[in-house]
Amino acid sequence: VLVALADQVAIAVERTQLVSDLQNSRILSETERLRSALLSSVSHDLRTPLVSIIGAASSLIEADEALGPDSRRQLAETIKEEGDRLNRYVQNLLDMTRLGYGALKLNRQPSDARELVGAAARQLGSALRDNTLILDIAEDLPAIDVDPILIQQVLANVLDNAAKYAPSGSTIAVAAAAGKGDLTIAVSDEGPGIPREDRERVFDMFYRVRAADGQRAGTGLGLAICKGIIDAHGGSIHAEPARTDGTGTRIEIRLPLATDRRDTA
Ligand code: ADP
C-alpha cells in the first residue's frame, strides 16, 4: 500500500514537473518564471524523500526472506524518517501559503517559554545525532503572549538547523531571558556560521547558503516561515555569529510578554 501510494504521489510530482518543463519552452513573464522555478524546486524537494521511501519499501517487500531483523528495522526507520521529512515539508508549504495570504490565525495565550523549548527539543529526536543540547532557561520566566503551537514549530525549525549544521560531537545551547516587555530565546551552535552578507537573506524564501557537510541541501523555506510567524507576533528574529571569531550561529528570537500586552491593552 505504501509503495502504491508513494508511486502515485511520485507520478503526480512527475506531471507537475512536466507542466513546468512545458512552460519553459514559451517566453515567460517574470511571474511565470518564478512560478515555474518554485514548482520545480518543490517537485525536487518532494521527490527526494519519496525516492528513499519507495526504495526502502521495495527492499522490504522484495528481499523479504533474506533480510535480517536489523536490516528490516533500518529500512523501516528510513521510511519513518523520510515520511516525517515529507510531512514537515508539506506543513512548511501550507504555512507558507497561509503566511502569503495573510491568513495565518494566531491563537495567542500566555505561554511558558521553558515548556515550548522543551517540547521543541523533544521533537528533535534523532536529528540531534551525537550533539549535546544544553538548556539554560530559568524556571521563573514571565509568560509570553504567543500561539504556542506556532512558536514551538519555530523553535523546532531553528533547533533542527542548529543540529544540521553543527559539527559532530558539538554543543547546541538554548538560552532564554526576560527583558523589558519581551523575552529573548537564543539558539547557538558551533557550526560554520552564516556569512555576514547572507545573514538577512537567509530569512528570504528559498534562500540557502550551503548544504551542511554530508547533508542533503535544504529547502530554504524554514527560516522564511519562522520569520513570518515571529513577525505576525510582533516579535523579531535575526542571525549573528555565536562566537567573537565569527564562527557558530546564534539565532535570537524576541517575543512579547503576556503581562506587557495586558498592560498596554
Ligand atoms: P534550509 O536549512 O532548509 O536550507 P532555512 O531557511 O532553514 O533552509 O535556512 C536557510 C539557509 O540558512 C540554509 O540553507 C543555511 O545555509 C543557513 N543556515 C540556517 N541555519 C544555519 C545554522 N545554524 N548554521 C549555518 N547555516 C545556517
mmCIF file of C-alpha atoms and ligand atoms in Angstrom:
data_model
loop_
_atom_site.group_PDB
_atom_site.id
_atom_site.type_symbol
_atom_site.label_atom_id
_atom_site.label_comp_id
_atom_site.label_asym_id
_atom_site.label_seq_id
_atom_site.Cartn_x
_atom_site.Cartn_y
_atom_site.Cartn_z
ATOM 1 C CA VAL A 1 0.000 0.000 0.000
ATOM 2 C CA LEU A 2 2.809 2.320 0.950
ATOM 3 C CA VAL A 3 4.666 1.690 -2.303
ATOM 4 C CA ALA A 4 1.485 2.216 -4.367
ATOM 5 C CA LEU A 5 0.728 5.417 -2.506
ATOM 6 C CA ALA A 6 4.260 6.713 -2.862
ATOM 7 C CA ASP A 7 4.233 5.791 -6.571
ATOM 8 C CA GLN A 8 1.019 7.755 -7.061
ATOM 9 C CA VAL A 9 2.477 10.824 -5.419
ATOM 10 C CA ALA A 10 5.661 10.395 -7.488
ATOM 11 C CA ILE A 11 3.608 10.313 -10.714
ATOM 12 C CA ALA A 12 1.725 13.441 -9.645
ATOM 13 C CA VAL A 13 5.045 15.134 -8.936
ATOM 14 C CA GLU A 14 6.339 13.974 -12.333
ATOM 15 C CA ARG A 15 3.323 15.594 -14.008
ATOM 16 C CA THR A 16 3.909 18.826 -12.137
ATOM 17 C CA GLN A 17 7.487 18.734 -13.411
ATOM 18 C CA LEU A 18 6.224 18.144 -16.970
ATOM 19 C CA VAL A 19 3.935 21.147 -16.766
ATOM 20 C CA SER A 20 6.777 23.329 -15.579
ATOM 21 C CA ASP A 21 9.046 21.974 -18.361
ATOM 22 C CA LEU A 22 6.391 22.776 -20.989
ATOM 23 C CA GLN A 23 6.100 26.291 -19.669
ATOM 24 C CA ASN A 24 9.836 26.709 -20.054
ATOM 25 C CA SER A 25 9.542 26.408 -23.845
ATOM 26 C CA ARG A 26 7.450 29.595 -24.011
ATOM 27 C CA ILE A 27 8.501 33.109 -23.389
ATOM 28 C CA LEU A 28 7.665 33.558 -19.779
ATOM 29 C CA SER A 29 6.837 36.638 -17.850
ATOM 30 C CA GLU A 30 8.747 37.144 -14.609
ATOM 31 C CA THR A 31 5.828 35.846 -12.538
ATOM 32 C CA GLU A 32 5.519 32.731 -14.644
ATOM 33 C CA ARG A 33 9.251 32.136 -14.439
ATOM 34 C CA LEU A 34 9.106 32.460 -10.669
ATOM 35 C CA ARG A 35 6.153 30.089 -10.502
ATOM 36 C CA SER A 36 7.995 27.610 -12.655
ATOM 37 C CA ALA A 37 11.146 27.838 -10.515
ATOM 38 C CA LEU A 38 9.003 27.313 -7.425
ATOM 39 C CA LEU A 39 7.269 24.296 -8.957
ATOM 40 C CA SER A 40 10.473 22.582 -9.965
ATOM 41 C CA SER A 41 12.059 23.330 -6.590
ATOM 42 C CA VAL A 42 9.019 21.908 -4.793
ATOM 43 C CA SER A 43 8.824 18.832 -7.037
ATOM 44 C CA HIS A 44 12.519 18.152 -6.476
ATOM 45 C CA ASP A 45 12.161 18.550 -2.716
ATOM 46 C CA LEU A 46 9.137 16.240 -2.655
ATOM 47 C CA ARG A 47 10.708 13.649 -4.887
ATOM 48 C CA THR A 48 13.949 13.220 -2.943
ATOM 49 C CA PRO A 49 12.382 11.748 0.219
ATOM 50 C CA LEU A 50 9.847 9.844 -1.914
ATOM 51 C CA VAL A 51 12.621 8.051 -3.782
ATOM 52 C CA SER A 52 14.095 6.933 -0.437
ATOM 53 C CA ILE A 53 10.694 5.760 0.810
ATOM 54 C CA ILE A 54 9.940 3.796 -2.353
ATOM 55 C CA GLY A 55 13.432 2.290 -2.356
ATOM 56 C CA ALA A 56 13.277 1.207 1.289
ATOM 57 C CA ALA A 57 9.713 -0.142 0.981
ATOM 58 C CA SER A 58 10.629 -2.097 -2.181
ATOM 59 C CA SER A 59 13.648 -3.651 -0.444
ATOM 60 C CA LEU A 60 11.443 -4.662 2.480
ATOM 61 C CA ILE A 61 8.950 -6.343 0.142
ATOM 62 C CA GLU A 62 11.314 -7.957 -2.367
ATOM 63 C CA ALA A 63 14.157 -9.136 -0.141
ATOM 64 C CA ASP A 64 11.707 -10.348 2.492
ATOM 65 C CA GLU A 65 13.344 -13.675 3.485
ATOM 66 C CA ALA A 66 16.947 -12.649 3.101
ATOM 67 C CA LEU A 67 16.720 -9.644 5.395
ATOM 68 C CA GLY A 68 17.800 -9.902 8.999
ATOM 69 C CA PRO A 69 15.889 -8.059 11.752
ATOM 70 C CA ASP A 70 18.492 -5.271 11.914
ATOM 71 C CA SER A 71 18.241 -4.517 8.199
ATOM 72 C CA ARG A 72 14.454 -4.585 8.357
ATOM 73 C CA ARG A 73 14.481 -2.167 11.234
ATOM 74 C CA GLN A 74 16.883 0.115 9.412
ATOM 75 C CA LEU A 75 14.680 0.160 6.300
ATOM 76 C CA ALA A 76 11.586 0.831 8.404
ATOM 77 C CA GLU A 77 13.430 3.673 10.136
ATOM 78 C CA THR A 78 14.341 5.166 6.764
ATOM 79 C CA ILE A 79 10.678 5.080 5.739
ATOM 80 C CA LYS A 80 9.657 6.725 9.012
ATOM 81 C CA GLU A 81 12.363 9.414 8.888
ATOM 82 C CA GLU A 82 11.768 10.293 5.239
ATOM 83 C CA GLY A 83 7.994 10.234 5.838
ATOM 84 C CA ASP A 84 8.489 12.666 8.732
ATOM 85 C CA ARG A 85 10.619 14.835 6.479
ATOM 86 C CA LEU A 86 7.872 14.888 3.827
ATOM 87 C CA ASN A 87 5.314 15.697 6.474
ATOM 88 C CA ARG A 88 7.384 18.642 7.779
ATOM 89 C CA TYR A 89 7.924 19.886 4.266
ATOM 90 C CA VAL A 90 4.236 19.788 3.337
ATOM 91 C CA GLN A 91 3.454 21.522 6.649
ATOM 92 C CA ASN A 92 6.008 24.195 5.708
ATOM 93 C CA LEU A 93 4.375 24.682 2.314
ATOM 94 C CA LEU A 94 0.956 25.040 3.913
ATOM 95 C CA ASP A 95 2.279 27.555 6.440
ATOM 96 C CA MET A 96 3.992 29.453 3.651
ATOM 97 C CA THR A 97 0.739 29.689 1.709
ATOM 98 C CA ARG A 98 -1.146 30.889 4.764
ATOM 99 C CA LEU A 99 1.542 33.455 5.521
ATOM 100 C CA GLY A 100 1.484 34.597 1.889
ATOM 101 C CA TYR A 101 -2.246 35.253 2.020
ATOM 102 C CA GLY A 102 -2.027 36.849 5.441
ATOM 103 C CA ALA A 103 -4.390 34.125 6.616
ATOM 104 C CA LEU A 104 -2.297 32.804 9.490
ATOM 105 C CA LYS A 105 -4.520 32.845 12.578
ATOM 106 C CA LEU A 106 -2.778 33.303 15.896
ATOM 107 C CA ASN A 107 -4.268 31.540 18.850
ATOM 108 C CA ARG A 108 -2.461 33.629 21.435
ATOM 109 C CA GLN A 109 -2.317 32.571 25.058
ATOM 110 C CA PRO A 110 0.064 33.160 27.975
ATOM 111 C CA SER A 111 2.733 30.506 27.355
ATOM 112 C CA ASP A 112 5.761 29.208 29.209
ATOM 113 C CA ALA A 113 8.936 29.554 27.098
ATOM 114 C CA ARG A 114 10.590 26.734 29.063
ATOM 115 C CA GLU A 115 7.824 24.333 28.110
ATOM 116 C CA LEU A 116 7.880 25.402 24.471
ATOM 117 C CA VAL A 117 11.648 24.945 24.216
ATOM 118 C CA GLY A 118 11.379 21.557 25.961
ATOM 119 C CA ALA A 119 8.675 20.382 23.552
ATOM 120 C CA ALA A 120 10.677 21.565 20.527
ATOM 121 C CA ALA A 121 13.768 19.789 21.858
ATOM 122 C CA ARG A 122 11.827 16.535 22.240
ATOM 123 C CA GLN A 123 10.614 16.939 18.666
ATOM 124 C CA LEU A 124 14.260 16.998 17.545
ATOM 125 C CA GLY A 125 14.728 13.348 18.469
ATOM 126 C CA SER A 126 17.442 11.586 16.489
ATOM 127 C CA ALA A 127 18.161 14.716 14.395
ATOM 128 C CA LEU A 128 20.383 15.817 17.282
ATOM 129 C CA ARG A 129 22.757 12.948 16.373
ATOM 130 C CA ASP A 130 25.735 12.912 18.765
ATOM 131 C CA ASN A 131 25.455 16.571 19.696
ATOM 132 C CA THR A 132 24.700 17.766 23.212
ATOM 133 C CA LEU A 133 21.773 20.080 23.862
ATOM 134 C CA ILE A 134 22.122 22.451 26.824
ATOM 135 C CA LEU A 135 19.071 24.341 28.047
ATOM 136 C CA ASP A 136 19.861 27.435 30.083
ATOM 137 C CA ILE A 137 16.376 28.607 30.938
ATOM 138 C CA ALA A 138 15.271 29.989 34.301
ATOM 139 C CA GLU A 139 12.171 28.458 35.907
ATOM 140 C CA ASP A 140 10.556 31.736 36.863
ATOM 141 C CA LEU A 141 10.462 33.406 33.441
ATOM 142 C CA PRO A 142 7.369 35.532 32.769
ATOM 143 C CA ALA A 143 4.805 34.099 30.332
ATOM 144 C CA ILE A 144 4.917 35.153 26.682
ATOM 145 C CA ASP A 145 1.839 36.105 24.677
ATOM 146 C CA VAL A 146 2.096 33.721 21.735
ATOM 147 C CA ASP A 147 0.465 30.944 19.767
ATOM 148 C CA PRO A 148 2.239 28.029 21.483
ATOM 149 C CA ILE A 149 1.925 25.616 18.549
ATOM 150 C CA LEU A 150 3.413 28.055 16.054
ATOM 151 C CA ILE A 151 6.233 29.151 18.361
ATOM 152 C CA GLN A 152 7.087 25.523 19.117
ATOM 153 C CA GLN A 153 7.293 24.999 15.377
ATOM 154 C CA VAL A 154 9.662 27.970 15.014
ATOM 155 C CA LEU A 155 11.877 26.655 17.808
ATOM 156 C CA ALA A 156 11.873 23.152 16.301
ATOM 157 C CA ASN A 157 12.930 24.596 12.936
ATOM 158 C CA VAL A 158 15.760 26.645 14.435
ATOM 159 C CA LEU A 159 16.936 23.709 16.580
ATOM 160 C CA ASP A 160 16.774 21.417 13.557
ATOM 161 C CA ASN A 161 19.025 23.823 11.624
ATOM 162 C CA ALA A 162 21.459 24.030 14.546
ATOM 163 C CA ALA A 163 21.665 20.223 14.678
ATOM 164 C CA LYS A 164 22.002 20.022 10.888
ATOM 165 C CA TYR A 165 24.908 22.448 10.626
ATOM 166 C CA ALA A 166 26.656 21.662 13.944
ATOM 167 C CA PRO A 167 29.832 19.559 13.706
ATOM 168 C CA SER A 168 29.684 16.052 15.137
ATOM 169 C CA GLY A 169 30.003 15.939 18.935
ATOM 170 C CA SER A 170 29.491 19.671 19.454
ATOM 171 C CA THR A 171 27.187 21.566 21.789
ATOM 172 C CA ILE A 172 23.952 23.379 20.967
ATOM 173 C CA ALA A 173 22.781 25.836 23.602
ATOM 174 C CA VAL A 174 19.348 27.339 24.142
ATOM 175 C CA ALA A 175 19.125 30.315 26.479
ATOM 176 C CA ALA A 176 16.117 32.386 27.444
ATOM 177 C CA ALA A 177 15.992 35.612 29.406
ATOM 178 C CA ALA A 178 13.351 38.233 30.087
ATOM 179 C CA GLY A 179 13.952 41.840 29.147
ATOM 180 C CA LYS A 180 11.758 44.921 29.362
ATOM 181 C CA GLY A 181 8.462 43.927 27.756
ATOM 182 C CA ASP A 182 9.878 40.992 25.853
ATOM 183 C CA LEU A 183 11.625 37.678 26.226
ATOM 184 C CA THR A 184 14.673 36.575 24.266
ATOM 185 C CA ILE A 185 15.209 32.979 23.236
ATOM 186 C CA ALA A 186 18.579 32.298 21.616
ATOM 187 C CA VAL A 187 19.781 29.085 19.967
ATOM 188 C CA SER A 188 23.559 28.869 19.481
ATOM 189 C CA ASP A 189 25.586 26.248 17.667
ATOM 190 C CA GLU A 190 29.284 25.633 16.955
ATOM 191 C CA GLY A 191 28.811 25.205 13.214
ATOM 192 C CA PRO A 192 30.413 27.173 10.350
ATOM 193 C CA GLY A 193 28.171 30.190 10.906
ATOM 194 C CA ILE A 194 26.319 32.253 8.312
ATOM 195 C CA PRO A 195 28.446 34.659 6.238
ATOM 196 C CA ARG A 196 27.779 38.311 7.056
ATOM 197 C CA GLU A 197 26.389 39.068 3.577
ATOM 198 C CA ASP A 198 23.805 36.275 3.898
ATOM 199 C CA ARG A 199 22.615 36.987 7.447
ATOM 200 C CA GLU A 200 19.498 38.864 6.423
ATOM 201 C CA ARG A 201 18.794 36.943 3.250
ATOM 202 C CA VAL A 202 18.616 33.534 4.987
ATOM 203 C CA PHE A 203 15.161 34.680 6.120
ATOM 204 C CA ASP A 204 14.066 35.062 2.482
ATOM 205 C CA MET A 205 12.058 32.304 0.851
ATOM 206 C CA PHE A 206 14.104 29.604 -0.928
ATOM 207 C CA TYR A 207 17.391 31.271 0.041
ATOM 208 C CA ARG A 208 20.080 28.769 1.040
ATOM 209 C CA VAL A 209 23.737 29.382 1.641
ATOM 210 C CA ARG A 210 25.160 25.900 1.512
ATOM 211 C CA ALA A 211 24.312 22.343 2.367
ATOM 212 C CA ALA A 212 25.730 21.176 5.694
ATOM 213 C CA ASP A 213 28.523 18.595 5.441
ATOM 214 C CA GLY A 214 27.145 15.221 4.484
ATOM 215 C CA GLN A 215 23.604 16.608 4.468
ATOM 216 C CA ARG A 216 21.161 16.964 1.637
ATOM 217 C CA ALA A 217 20.622 20.583 0.594
ATOM 218 C CA GLY A 218 17.702 22.096 2.488
ATOM 219 C CA THR A 219 14.644 23.776 1.063
ATOM 220 C CA GLY A 220 15.374 27.355 2.089
ATOM 221 C CA LEU A 221 11.850 27.593 3.498
ATOM 222 C CA GLY A 222 12.413 27.008 7.216
ATOM 223 C CA LEU A 223 13.745 30.399 8.303
ATOM 224 C CA ALA A 224 11.387 32.319 5.987
ATOM 225 C CA ILE A 225 8.446 30.646 7.722
ATOM 226 C CA CYS A 226 9.995 31.278 11.145
ATOM 227 C CA LYS A 227 10.300 34.973 10.307
ATOM 228 C CA GLY A 228 6.717 35.109 9.002
ATOM 229 C CA ILE A 229 5.417 33.570 12.235
ATOM 230 C CA ILE A 230 7.577 35.743 14.514
ATOM 231 C CA ASP A 231 6.658 38.923 12.599
ATOM 232 C CA ALA A 232 2.965 38.031 12.918
ATOM 233 C CA HIS A 233 3.508 38.017 16.709
ATOM 234 C CA GLY A 234 5.115 41.463 16.612
ATOM 235 C CA GLY A 235 8.455 39.918 17.607
ATOM 236 C CA SER A 236 11.812 39.797 15.859
ATOM 237 C CA ILE A 237 14.281 37.147 14.698
ATOM 238 C CA HIS A 238 17.823 37.587 13.487
ATOM 239 C CA ALA A 239 21.061 35.692 12.973
ATOM 240 C CA GLU A 240 24.535 36.565 14.254
ATOM 241 C CA PRO A 241 27.801 34.716 14.896
ATOM 242 C CA ALA A 242 27.807 32.723 18.133
ATOM 243 C CA ARG A 243 31.470 33.491 18.835
ATOM 244 C CA THR A 244 33.726 36.538 18.571
ATOM 245 C CA ASP A 245 35.841 34.866 15.848
ATOM 246 C CA GLY A 246 32.740 34.939 13.625
ATOM 247 C CA THR A 247 32.027 31.194 13.725
ATOM 248 C CA GLY A 248 28.921 29.468 15.018
ATOM 249 C CA THR A 249 25.368 30.683 14.568
ATOM 250 C CA ARG A 250 23.195 32.375 17.150
ATOM 251 C CA ILE A 251 19.554 32.794 16.216
ATOM 252 C CA GLU A 252 17.929 35.310 18.509
ATOM 253 C CA ILE A 253 14.152 35.469 18.829
ATOM 254 C CA ARG A 254 12.321 38.202 20.744
ATOM 255 C CA LEU A 255 8.700 37.733 21.744
ATOM 256 C CA PRO A 256 6.261 39.967 23.658
ATOM 257 C CA LEU A 257 5.482 39.188 27.297
ATOM 258 C CA ALA A 258 1.901 38.310 28.211
ATOM 259 C CA THR A 259 1.815 40.840 31.051
ATOM 260 C CA ASP A 260 3.120 43.589 28.811
ATOM 261 C CA ARG A 261 0.316 43.075 26.314
ATOM 262 C CA ARG A 262 -2.325 43.147 29.004
ATOM 263 C CA ASP A 263 -0.863 46.347 30.478
ATOM 264 C CA THR A 264 -0.903 48.143 27.190
ATOM 265 C CA ALA A 265 -4.260 46.781 26.031
HETATM 266 P P1 ADP B 1 17.299 25.077 4.784
HETATM 267 O O1 ADP B 1 18.009 24.788 6.065
HETATM 268 O O2 ADP B 1 16.194 24.133 4.510
HETATM 269 O O3 ADP B 1 18.223 25.277 3.615
HETATM 270 P P2 ADP B 1 16.442 27.519 6.078
HETATM 271 O O4 ADP B 1 15.516 28.598 5.638
HETATM 272 O O5 ADP B 1 16.145 26.861 7.374
HETATM 273 O O6 ADP B 1 16.540 26.483 4.900
HETATM 274 O O7 ADP B 1 17.900 28.142 6.147
HETATM 275 C C1 ADP B 1 18.365 28.952 5.074
HETATM 276 C C2 ADP B 1 19.878 28.868 4.995
HETATM 277 O O8 ADP B 1 20.468 29.451 6.155
HETATM 278 C C3 ADP B 1 20.411 27.437 4.964
HETATM 279 O O9 ADP B 1 20.496 26.932 3.663
HETATM 280 C C4 ADP B 1 21.799 27.602 5.568
HETATM 281 O O10 ADP B 1 22.705 27.958 4.551
HETATM 282 C C5 ADP B 1 21.656 28.769 6.502
HETATM 283 N N1 ADP B 1 21.556 28.334 7.912
HETATM 284 C C6 ADP B 1 20.421 28.259 8.653
HETATM 285 N N2 ADP B 1 20.702 27.876 9.920
HETATM 286 C C7 ADP B 1 22.038 27.701 9.979
HETATM 287 C C8 ADP B 1 22.933 27.314 11.026
HETATM 288 N N3 ADP B 1 22.509 27.022 12.263
HETATM 289 N N4 ADP B 1 24.271 27.258 10.713
HETATM 290 C C9 ADP B 1 24.718 27.561 9.469
HETATM 291 N N5 ADP B 1 23.909 27.928 8.449
HETATM 292 C C10 ADP B 1 22.589 28.008 8.692
#
